[in-house]
Amino acid sequence: MEVKILNRQNTVVNNYLSEIRNVDVQSDPLRFRKNISRIGSFMAYEVSKTMSYKDTQVRTPLGIADVMVPADEVVVGTILRAGLPMHEGVLDVFDHAQNCFVSAYRKYINVDEFEINLEYVATAHLDDKVLLLADPMLATGFSIEATYRALKKYGTPKHTHIMCVIGSEAGVEFLSNALKDEPVTIWVAAVDPELNEHKYIVPGLGDAGDLCYGYKL
């Protein structure tokens, strides 16, 4: 298990983070979705550096070029609905990837207690593939763990990269312990210190799904 935190380096990703957190910029859902997608693309680029490659030859108009291309089969997965813009950003990089979609949500028992419900899974076979699982918010880590366990019914990935925009310290610690013996890397653009009484990340950015697609009933 390894944890990678992007904003510990000075890159343009920090500008996208500043905009998705900003309540004034959040009033533009198109820009919010675009910035989530951009972070997904940059994170996917970083993930690409960890993969296996093979040498191939490409015919150009003037000759033959040797090129190193990814050797791993990739499946890009997401947890609906907030993960969709990030999924698109990852898919822009791994444009030949197969896809996976999971419906997972919190079902509240009372104001501060909930369980994770998984209602829908559509995925390619995962055996020996590299799974990139995108979910913008890593709050408690419960939904991502439940999703990872559920997906293993469809095959055992060679490696899984869990990709989040903002995580909490508690959520990162929970996943690191829960999946410590699994071939998993956690990628987070930023890690925040707290969860509030409703288990939302503080300072965070609010509800990513609502900011992307409007408030739900």
Tab-separated table of C-alpha atoms in Angstrom:
chain	number	residue	atom	x	y	z
A	1	MET	CA	0.000	0.000	0.000
A	2	GLU	CA	1.308	3.405	-1.001
A	3	VAL	CA	-0.228	6.884	-0.717
A	4	LYS	CA	0.607	9.654	-3.214
A	5	ILE	CA	-0.438	13.259	-2.417
A	6	LEU	CA	-0.145	15.610	-5.392
A	7	ASN	CA	-0.360	19.031	-3.751
A	8	ARG	CA	2.860	18.443	-1.834
A	9	GLN	CA	4.526	19.672	-5.018
A	10	ASN	CA	3.940	23.041	-6.672
A	11	THR	CA	2.063	22.218	-9.886
A	12	VAL	CA	-0.879	23.640	-11.816
A	13	VAL	CA	-3.091	21.050	-10.089
A	14	ASN	CA	-3.083	23.390	-7.074
A	15	ASN	CA	-4.798	26.053	-9.181
A	16	TYR	CA	-7.603	23.629	-10.085
A	17	LEU	CA	-7.907	22.706	-6.405
A	18	SER	CA	-8.201	26.369	-5.407
A	19	GLU	CA	-11.033	26.896	-7.890
A	20	ILE	CA	-13.098	23.834	-6.969
A	21	ARG	CA	-12.900	24.840	-3.295
A	22	ASN	CA	-13.822	28.498	-3.929
A	23	VAL	CA	-17.512	29.183	-3.183
A	24	ASP	CA	-17.577	31.997	-5.763
A	25	VAL	CA	-16.193	29.809	-8.565
A	26	GLN	CA	-18.420	26.891	-7.529
A	27	SER	CA	-21.443	28.767	-8.888
A	28	ASP	CA	-20.231	27.756	-12.382
A	29	PRO	CA	-20.914	23.981	-12.611
A	30	LEU	CA	-19.273	23.728	-16.033
A	31	ARG	CA	-15.992	25.062	-14.658
A	32	PHE	CA	-16.302	22.858	-11.578
A	33	ARG	CA	-16.724	19.719	-13.696
A	34	LYS	CA	-13.889	20.770	-16.003
A	35	ASN	CA	-11.491	21.243	-13.106
A	36	ILE	CA	-12.402	17.844	-11.632
A	37	SER	CA	-11.785	16.340	-15.070
A	38	ARG	CA	-8.425	18.122	-15.374
A	39	ILE	CA	-7.288	16.759	-12.016
A	40	GLY	CA	-8.316	13.288	-13.195
A	41	SER	CA	-6.195	13.679	-16.328
A	42	PHE	CA	-3.115	14.892	-14.447
A	43	MET	CA	-3.465	12.104	-11.909
A	44	ALA	CA	-3.826	9.554	-14.715
A	45	TYR	CA	-0.595	10.862	-16.234
A	46	GLU	CA	1.174	10.290	-12.915
A	47	VAL	CA	-0.279	6.778	-12.695
A	48	SER	CA	0.975	6.041	-16.219
A	49	LYS	CA	4.551	6.372	-14.952
A	50	THR	CA	4.054	3.336	-12.700
A	51	MET	CA	2.800	0.943	-15.371
A	52	SER	CA	4.485	-1.739	-17.471
A	53	TYR	CA	5.617	-0.840	-21.000
A	54	LYS	CA	6.625	-2.689	-24.131
A	55	ASP	CA	8.624	-1.744	-27.199
A	56	THR	CA	6.760	-1.501	-30.486
A	57	GLN	CA	7.467	-0.169	-33.945
A	58	VAL	CA	5.401	2.403	-35.806
A	59	ARG	CA	5.648	3.140	-39.517
A	60	THR	CA	5.965	6.836	-40.261
A	61	PRO	CA	5.927	8.472	-43.738
A	62	LEU	CA	9.735	8.395	-43.656
A	63	GLY	CA	10.629	5.174	-41.886
A	64	ILE	CA	10.169	3.071	-38.738
A	65	ALA	CA	10.115	4.514	-35.200
A	66	ASP	CA	10.618	2.536	-31.999
A	67	VAL	CA	8.066	3.526	-29.346
A	68	MET	CA	7.476	2.383	-25.772
A	69	VAL	CA	3.730	1.939	-25.170
A	70	PRO	CA	1.751	0.685	-22.143
A	71	ALA	CA	1.640	-3.100	-21.873
A	72	ASP	CA	-1.053	-3.246	-19.177
A	73	GLU	CA	-4.742	-3.589	-19.920
A	74	VAL	CA	-6.569	-0.792	-18.113
A	75	VAL	CA	-10.078	-0.537	-16.698
A	76	VAL	CA	-11.269	2.930	-15.651
A	77	GLY	CA	-13.916	2.742	-12.944
A	78	THR	CA	-15.960	5.288	-11.077
A	79	ILE	CA	-18.490	5.586	-8.284
A	80	LEU	CA	-21.635	7.333	-9.509
A	81	ARG	CA	-22.519	10.175	-9.764
A	82	ALA	CA	-19.841	12.526	-8.496
A	83	GLY	CA	-17.074	10.507	-10.105
A	84	LEU	CA	-18.225	10.997	-13.695
A	85	PRO	CA	-16.193	14.158	-14.535
A	86	MET	CA	-13.061	12.629	-13.017
A	87	HIS	CA	-13.745	9.422	-14.959
A	88	GLU	CA	-13.831	11.421	-18.194
A	89	GLY	CA	-10.526	13.079	-17.348
A	90	VAL	CA	-8.872	9.717	-16.701
A	91	LEU	CA	-10.406	8.302	-19.870
A	92	ASP	CA	-8.940	11.184	-21.890
A	93	VAL	CA	-5.508	9.816	-20.977
A	94	PHE	CA	-6.260	6.086	-21.134
A	95	ASP	CA	-8.520	6.383	-24.157
A	96	HIS	CA	-8.388	2.686	-25.046
A	97	ALA	CA	-9.405	1.544	-21.563
A	98	GLN	CA	-12.405	-0.558	-20.700
A	99	ASN	CA	-14.845	0.886	-18.186
A	100	CYS	CA	-16.554	0.163	-14.902
A	101	PHE	CA	-19.427	1.944	-13.122
A	102	VAL	CA	-20.653	1.416	-9.568
A	103	SER	CA	-23.619	2.957	-7.775
A	104	ALA	CA	-22.670	3.332	-4.114
A	105	TYR	CA	-24.225	5.761	-1.669
A	106	ARG	CA	-24.700	6.526	2.000
A	107	LYS	CA	-27.977	5.341	3.521
A	108	TYR	CA	-28.395	7.282	6.746
A	109	ILE	CA	-29.690	5.444	9.805
A	110	ASN	CA	-29.755	8.677	11.798
A	111	VAL	CA	-28.198	12.124	11.472
A	112	ASP	CA	-24.606	10.947	11.951
A	113	GLU	CA	-24.718	7.190	11.269
A	114	PHE	CA	-24.950	5.532	7.864
A	115	GLU	CA	-24.270	2.358	5.929
A	116	ILE	CA	-22.998	1.980	2.356
A	117	ASN	CA	-25.469	0.649	-0.210
A	118	LEU	CA	-24.238	-0.739	-3.541
A	119	GLU	CA	-27.097	-1.029	-6.026
A	120	TYR	CA	-25.474	-1.394	-9.435
A	121	VAL	CA	-22.232	-2.663	-10.942
A	122	ALA	CA	-21.324	-2.704	-14.650
A	123	THR	CA	-17.743	-3.706	-15.330
A	124	ALA	CA	-15.359	-5.468	-17.646
A	125	HIS	CA	-13.493	-8.535	-16.367
A	126	LEU	CA	-10.727	-7.381	-14.037
A	127	ASP	CA	-8.319	-10.334	-13.874
A	128	ASP	CA	-4.693	-9.182	-14.283
A	129	LYS	CA	-5.762	-5.701	-15.402
A	130	VAL	CA	-4.850	-2.341	-13.918
A	131	LEU	CA	-7.942	-0.811	-12.304
A	132	LEU	CA	-8.138	2.970	-11.960
A	133	LEU	CA	-10.978	3.668	-9.544
A	134	ALA	CA	-12.011	7.338	-9.425
A	135	ASP	CA	-14.083	8.985	-6.688
A	136	PRO	CA	-13.522	12.710	-5.996
A	137	MET	CA	-14.108	12.644	-2.228
A	138	LEU	CA	-12.392	10.246	0.159
A	139	ALA	CA	-14.195	11.068	3.398
A	140	THR	CA	-14.515	7.960	5.582
A	141	GLY	CA	-13.214	5.553	2.931
A	142	PHE	CA	-16.146	3.197	3.554
A	143	SER	CA	-17.698	3.465	0.083
A	144	ILE	CA	-14.382	2.972	-1.709
A	145	GLU	CA	-13.520	-0.079	0.373
A	146	ALA	CA	-16.974	-1.571	-0.224
A	147	THR	CA	-16.662	-0.880	-3.956
A	148	TYR	CA	-13.194	-2.433	-4.151
A	149	ARG	CA	-14.373	-5.590	-2.370
A	150	ALA	CA	-17.446	-5.853	-4.600
A	151	LEU	CA	-15.412	-5.457	-7.787
A	152	LYS	CA	-13.113	-8.323	-6.845
A	153	LYS	CA	-16.048	-10.642	-7.595
A	154	TYR	CA	-15.394	-9.763	-11.253
A	155	GLY	CA	-11.709	-10.684	-11.172
A	156	THR	CA	-8.520	-9.828	-9.326
A	157	PRO	CA	-6.756	-6.758	-10.728
A	158	LYS	CA	-2.998	-6.791	-11.186
A	159	HIS	CA	-2.979	-3.441	-9.381
A	160	THR	CA	-5.613	-0.931	-8.312
A	161	HIS	CA	-5.073	2.833	-8.243
A	162	ILE	CA	-7.666	4.597	-6.092
A	163	MET	CA	-7.854	8.166	-7.368
A	164	CYS	CA	-9.441	10.957	-5.305
A	165	VAL	CA	-9.416	14.741	-5.481
A	166	ILE	CA	-9.725	15.507	-1.770
A	167	GLY	CA	-9.344	13.077	1.113
A	168	SER	CA	-9.534	13.322	4.861
A	169	GLU	CA	-6.722	12.163	7.113
A	170	ALA	CA	-9.130	9.685	8.707
A	171	GLY	CA	-10.272	8.321	5.334
A	172	VAL	CA	-6.741	7.858	4.022
A	173	GLU	CA	-5.740	6.120	7.263
A	174	PHE	CA	-8.803	3.856	7.159
A	175	LEU	CA	-8.167	2.748	3.572
A	176	SER	CA	-4.456	2.308	4.203
A	177	ASN	CA	-5.271	-0.115	7.023
A	178	ALA	CA	-8.250	-1.831	5.404
A	179	LEU	CA	-6.368	-2.531	2.155
A	180	LYS	CA	-2.833	-2.803	3.530
A	181	ASP	CA	-2.348	-6.324	2.128
A	182	GLU	CA	-3.857	-5.521	-1.281
A	183	PRO	CA	-1.983	-4.383	-4.434
A	184	VAL	CA	-3.362	-0.851	-4.128
A	185	THR	CA	-2.022	2.697	-4.441
A	186	ILE	CA	-4.041	5.674	-3.176
A	187	TRP	CA	-3.695	8.927	-5.130
A	188	VAL	CA	-5.079	12.115	-3.564
A	189	ALA	CA	-4.688	15.662	-4.845
A	190	ALA	CA	-5.055	17.080	-1.303
A	191	VAL	CA	-5.642	15.739	2.213
A	192	ASP	CA	-7.696	17.739	4.726
A	193	PRO	CA	-7.491	17.334	8.504
A	194	GLU	CA	-11.079	16.832	9.659
A	195	LEU	CA	-14.474	15.218	9.204
A	196	ASN	CA	-17.511	16.999	10.667
A	197	GLU	CA	-20.347	15.334	12.571
A	198	HIS	CA	-21.969	14.290	9.267
A	199	LYS	CA	-18.675	12.763	8.034
A	200	TYR	CA	-18.061	15.445	5.406
A	201	ILE	CA	-14.506	16.640	4.767
A	202	VAL	CA	-13.502	19.965	6.358
A	203	PRO	CA	-12.576	22.365	4.804
A	204	GLY	CA	-13.287	20.162	1.744
A	205	LEU	CA	-15.447	21.682	-0.950
A	206	GLY	CA	-19.034	20.614	-0.212
A	207	ASP	CA	-21.014	17.935	-2.048
A	208	ALA	CA	-19.141	17.186	-5.277
A	209	GLY	CA	-22.135	15.475	-6.916
A	210	ASP	CA	-24.431	18.415	-6.261
A	211	LEU	CA	-21.826	20.905	-7.491
A	212	CYS	CA	-21.382	18.901	-10.693
A	213	TYR	CA	-24.989	18.087	-11.500
A	214	GLY	CA	-27.337	20.046	-9.241
A	215	TYR	CA	-28.974	19.363	-5.911
A	216	LYS	CA	-30.794	16.074	-5.478
A	217	LEU	CA	-34.011	15.384	-3.596
